[in-house]
Amino acid sequence: MLTLNSREIIAKRIGIELKDGDVVNLGVGIPTLVSKYIADKKVYLQTENGLLGMGPSPLMDDIDIDLIDAGKHPVTITPEASFFDSAFSFAMIRGKHIDVAVLGTLEVDRYGEIANWSVPNQPILGVGGAMDLVAGAKKVIVASTLFKKDGTPKLVESLTLDSSGERRVNQFVTEYANFIFQDDEIFINDIYGDLTFEELKRRIGLPLRQK
């Protein structure tokens, strides 16, 4: 039996959230794995470098170096795919034509504001499309492991890193649980990892509620 790693668990859980007809932008990192778990849903994947109708990752023999996502990873296309320039792509985002944006993150505060583009003392490539997606997508789901390498949670009282925008995200999907931000509270919608609700509450150190 295949055992999924933490990244795959997160991607698979997000695949459950997507609905037929959704136009979805997948950010760099864990979000790109979501395309593997859409199953038979009619979901339209958009990438800000200019593609609507992105398919799953290709087999090695089927790689086309001209077909890549925003993270420069090779992709396939669906039969109805369309190509356009970056300006048109961002017009889609800023015009609120993206139903769901799936983004990685470094931190999430207790109200759902995220920081996902700048690390102190590390080279900064720029905020990329994160700022526009946070503001423009109808729904924003964050995909990330729950804890940093030092064991501290990424879900924090206040951001210590640069914010990606004032707009609050809707969900934070981790390898342990699905967190929902609603009415200035954090709800756990379901737990599927090996930590109980009480253990999650203790390790995160923030008020949590169960739905």
Short mmCIF file of C-alpha atoms in Angstrom, two decimals:
data_model
loop_
_atom_site.label_atom_id
_atom_site.label_comp_id
_atom_site.label_asym_id
_atom_site.label_seq_id
_atom_site.Cartn_x
_atom_site.Cartn_y
_atom_site.Cartn_z
CA MET A 1 0.00 0.00 0.00
CA LEU A 2 1.36 3.41 -1.00
CA THR A 3 2.02 5.72 1.95
CA LEU A 4 1.65 9.42 1.17
CA ASN A 5 4.20 11.88 2.50
CA SER A 6 3.16 15.14 4.19
CA ARG A 7 3.16 17.14 0.95
CA GLU A 8 1.00 14.59 -0.84
CA ILE A 9 -1.43 14.39 2.10
CA ILE A 10 -1.93 18.16 1.91
CA ALA A 11 -2.37 18.15 -1.87
CA LYS A 12 -4.86 15.28 -1.76
CA ARG A 13 -6.92 17.01 0.94
CA ILE A 14 -7.10 20.19 -1.12
CA GLY A 15 -8.24 18.19 -4.14
CA ILE A 16 -11.35 17.31 -2.12
CA GLU A 17 -12.14 21.02 -1.70
CA LEU A 18 -12.25 21.78 -5.43
CA LYS A 19 -15.56 21.66 -7.30
CA ASP A 20 -16.65 21.14 -10.90
CA GLY A 21 -16.32 24.37 -12.86
CA ASP A 22 -13.75 25.97 -10.56
CA VAL A 23 -11.01 28.05 -12.16
CA VAL A 24 -8.02 27.35 -9.92
CA ASN A 25 -4.55 28.87 -9.65
CA LEU A 26 -1.90 26.62 -8.13
CA GLY A 27 1.07 28.37 -6.56
CA VAL A 28 4.65 27.17 -6.36
CA GLY A 29 5.58 24.21 -4.14
CA ILE A 30 2.99 21.93 -2.57
CA PRO A 31 0.10 23.55 -4.51
CA THR A 32 1.47 22.21 -7.81
CA LEU A 33 0.86 18.66 -6.53
CA VAL A 34 -2.90 19.29 -6.30
CA SER A 35 -3.28 18.62 -10.04
CA LYS A 36 -2.65 14.92 -9.29
CA TYR A 37 -5.68 14.72 -7.00
CA ILE A 38 -8.47 16.38 -8.96
CA ALA A 39 -9.74 12.98 -10.11
CA ASP A 40 -12.64 13.29 -12.57
CA LYS A 41 -13.68 16.80 -11.57
CA LYS A 42 -13.94 19.39 -14.35
CA VAL A 43 -11.53 21.90 -12.84
CA TYR A 44 -9.72 24.49 -14.95
CA LEU A 45 -6.16 25.10 -13.78
CA GLN A 46 -4.66 28.52 -14.47
CA THR A 47 -1.03 29.55 -14.10
CA GLU A 48 0.02 33.19 -14.10
CA ASN A 49 2.69 32.70 -16.75
CA GLY A 50 -0.13 32.41 -19.28
CA LEU A 51 -2.02 29.11 -19.40
CA LEU A 52 -5.59 28.09 -18.68
CA GLY A 53 -6.19 24.35 -18.94
CA MET A 54 -3.09 22.99 -17.25
CA GLY A 55 -2.93 19.21 -16.88
CA PRO A 56 -0.90 17.00 -14.53
CA SER A 57 2.86 16.57 -14.70
CA PRO A 58 4.01 14.68 -17.80
CA LEU A 59 5.92 11.44 -17.97
CA MET A 60 9.63 11.87 -18.65
CA ASP A 61 9.28 10.95 -22.32
CA ASP A 62 6.40 13.41 -22.81
CA ILE A 63 8.08 16.55 -21.45
CA ASP A 64 7.74 19.63 -23.67
CA ILE A 65 10.21 22.29 -22.51
CA ASP A 66 7.84 25.02 -23.70
CA LEU A 67 5.06 23.86 -21.39
CA ILE A 68 5.80 24.90 -17.81
CA ASP A 69 3.92 26.27 -14.82
CA ALA A 70 4.77 29.40 -12.83
CA GLY A 71 7.38 27.43 -10.88
CA LYS A 72 9.08 26.37 -14.15
CA HIS A 73 8.00 22.74 -13.75
CA PRO A 74 6.90 20.81 -16.86
CA VAL A 75 3.15 20.37 -17.27
CA THR A 76 0.66 18.96 -19.74
CA ILE A 77 -2.35 20.71 -21.22
CA THR A 78 -6.00 19.74 -21.54
CA PRO A 79 -7.71 19.64 -24.97
CA GLU A 80 -9.45 22.99 -24.35
CA ALA A 81 -6.32 24.77 -23.07
CA SER A 82 -5.59 28.36 -24.05
CA PHE A 83 -2.44 30.47 -23.93
CA PHE A 84 -2.06 34.20 -23.30
CA ASP A 85 0.46 36.76 -22.12
CA SER A 86 1.24 37.61 -18.53
CA ALA A 87 -0.73 40.87 -18.65
CA PHE A 88 -3.91 39.02 -19.63
CA SER A 89 -3.24 36.40 -16.97
CA PHE A 90 -2.99 39.01 -14.23
CA ALA A 91 -6.09 40.73 -15.57
CA MET A 92 -7.92 37.47 -14.92
CA ILE A 93 -6.59 37.42 -11.36
CA ARG A 94 -7.19 41.10 -10.59
CA GLY A 95 -10.60 40.95 -12.26
CA LYS A 96 -11.67 38.25 -9.78
CA HIS A 97 -12.08 35.51 -12.39
CA ILE A 98 -10.12 32.98 -10.30
CA ASP A 99 -12.43 30.93 -8.09
CA VAL A 100 -9.72 29.36 -5.92
CA ALA A 101 -6.06 30.18 -5.37
CA VAL A 102 -3.91 27.57 -3.65
CA LEU A 103 -0.77 29.13 -2.16
CA GLY A 104 2.15 28.01 -0.07
CA THR A 105 3.12 29.97 3.00
CA LEU A 106 5.80 30.64 5.61
CA GLU A 107 3.41 31.89 8.29
CA VAL A 108 -0.32 32.38 8.86
CA ASP A 109 -1.62 34.58 11.65
CA ARG A 110 -4.64 33.73 13.77
CA TYR A 111 -6.94 35.75 11.50
CA GLY A 112 -5.75 34.24 8.22
CA GLU A 113 -3.28 36.85 6.99
CA ILE A 114 -0.29 35.14 5.37
CA ALA A 115 3.39 35.76 4.72
CA ASN A 116 4.72 33.64 1.88
CA TRP A 117 7.40 35.44 -0.07
CA SER A 118 10.19 36.91 2.03
CA VAL A 119 12.65 35.25 4.43
CA PRO A 120 15.11 37.37 6.48
CA ASN A 121 18.73 37.16 5.31
CA GLN A 122 17.73 35.20 2.20
CA PRO A 123 17.71 36.38 -1.44
CA ILE A 124 14.35 37.94 -2.34
CA LEU A 125 13.10 37.17 -5.84
CA GLY A 126 9.99 39.30 -5.41
CA VAL A 127 6.42 38.72 -4.31
CA GLY A 128 5.47 37.27 -7.70
CA GLY A 129 1.74 36.63 -8.13
CA ALA A 130 1.01 36.04 -4.45
CA MET A 131 0.00 39.63 -3.73
CA ASP A 132 -2.47 39.65 -6.63
CA LEU A 133 -3.86 36.20 -5.89
CA VAL A 134 -4.45 36.96 -2.22
CA ALA A 135 -6.40 40.08 -3.20
CA GLY A 136 -8.11 38.83 -6.35
CA ALA A 137 -9.12 35.18 -5.91
CA LYS A 138 -12.63 34.50 -4.64
CA LYS A 139 -11.30 31.88 -2.23
CA VAL A 140 -7.74 31.35 -0.98
CA ILE A 141 -6.52 28.04 0.40
CA VAL A 142 -3.07 27.81 1.97
CA ALA A 143 -1.14 24.57 1.52
CA SER A 144 1.75 24.01 3.90
CA THR A 145 3.18 21.76 6.57
CA LEU A 146 2.00 22.89 9.99
CA PHE A 147 5.37 23.16 11.71
CA LYS A 148 8.72 24.69 10.80
CA LYS A 149 11.96 22.69 10.88
CA ASP A 150 12.56 23.81 14.48
CA GLY A 151 9.17 22.45 15.54
CA THR A 152 7.45 25.83 16.01
CA PRO A 153 4.05 26.26 14.34
CA LYS A 154 3.52 28.29 11.19
CA LEU A 155 0.13 29.28 12.61
CA VAL A 156 1.05 32.26 14.80
CA GLU A 157 -0.47 35.06 16.85
CA SER A 158 1.12 37.78 14.68
CA LEU A 159 3.21 37.60 11.52
CA THR A 160 6.95 38.04 11.98
CA LEU A 161 7.59 38.03 8.21
CA ASP A 162 6.43 40.41 5.49
CA SER A 163 2.72 40.09 4.74
CA SER A 164 1.50 39.03 1.31
CA GLY A 165 -1.56 41.28 1.62
CA GLU A 166 -4.25 42.34 4.06
CA ARG A 167 -6.84 39.97 2.60
CA ARG A 168 -7.38 37.00 4.89
CA VAL A 169 -7.29 33.46 3.51
CA ASN A 170 -10.17 31.03 3.93
CA GLN A 171 -8.39 27.80 4.80
CA PHE A 172 -5.04 26.46 5.93
CA VAL A 173 -4.65 22.83 4.89
CA THR A 174 -1.82 20.96 6.62
CA GLU A 175 -0.76 17.32 6.96
CA TYR A 176 -2.57 17.14 10.32
CA ALA A 177 -5.80 19.05 9.94
CA ASN A 178 -7.86 21.49 7.90
CA PHE A 179 -8.08 24.91 9.57
CA ILE A 180 -10.91 27.31 8.70
CA PHE A 181 -10.73 31.07 9.43
CA GLN A 182 -14.16 32.43 10.22
CA ASP A 183 -15.47 35.31 12.36
CA ASP A 184 -11.96 36.00 13.75
CA GLU A 185 -11.72 32.44 15.04
CA ILE A 186 -9.84 29.33 13.95
CA PHE A 187 -11.96 26.23 13.44
CA ILE A 188 -10.64 22.75 12.77
CA ASN A 189 -12.90 21.21 10.16
CA ASP A 190 -11.37 17.75 10.31
CA ILE A 191 -8.32 16.00 11.75
CA TYR A 192 -6.59 13.32 9.69
CA GLY A 193 -3.06 13.28 11.12
CA ASP A 194 -1.68 11.62 14.25
CA LEU A 195 -2.26 14.57 16.59
CA THR A 196 -5.48 14.94 18.55
CA PHE A 197 -7.40 18.21 18.86
CA GLU A 198 -5.97 18.79 22.33
CA GLU A 199 -2.42 18.10 21.13
CA LEU A 200 -2.83 20.49 18.21
CA LYS A 201 -4.19 23.15 20.54
CA ARG A 202 -1.26 22.72 22.92
CA ARG A 203 1.45 22.75 20.27
CA ILE A 204 0.01 25.70 18.34
CA GLY A 205 -0.76 27.74 21.46
CA LEU A 206 -3.78 29.55 20.00
CA PRO A 207 -7.50 29.25 20.68
CA LEU A 208 -8.95 26.56 18.40
CA ARG A 209 -12.51 25.39 17.95
CA GLN A 210 -13.89 22.23 16.39
CA LYS A 211 -16.62 22.35 13.75
#
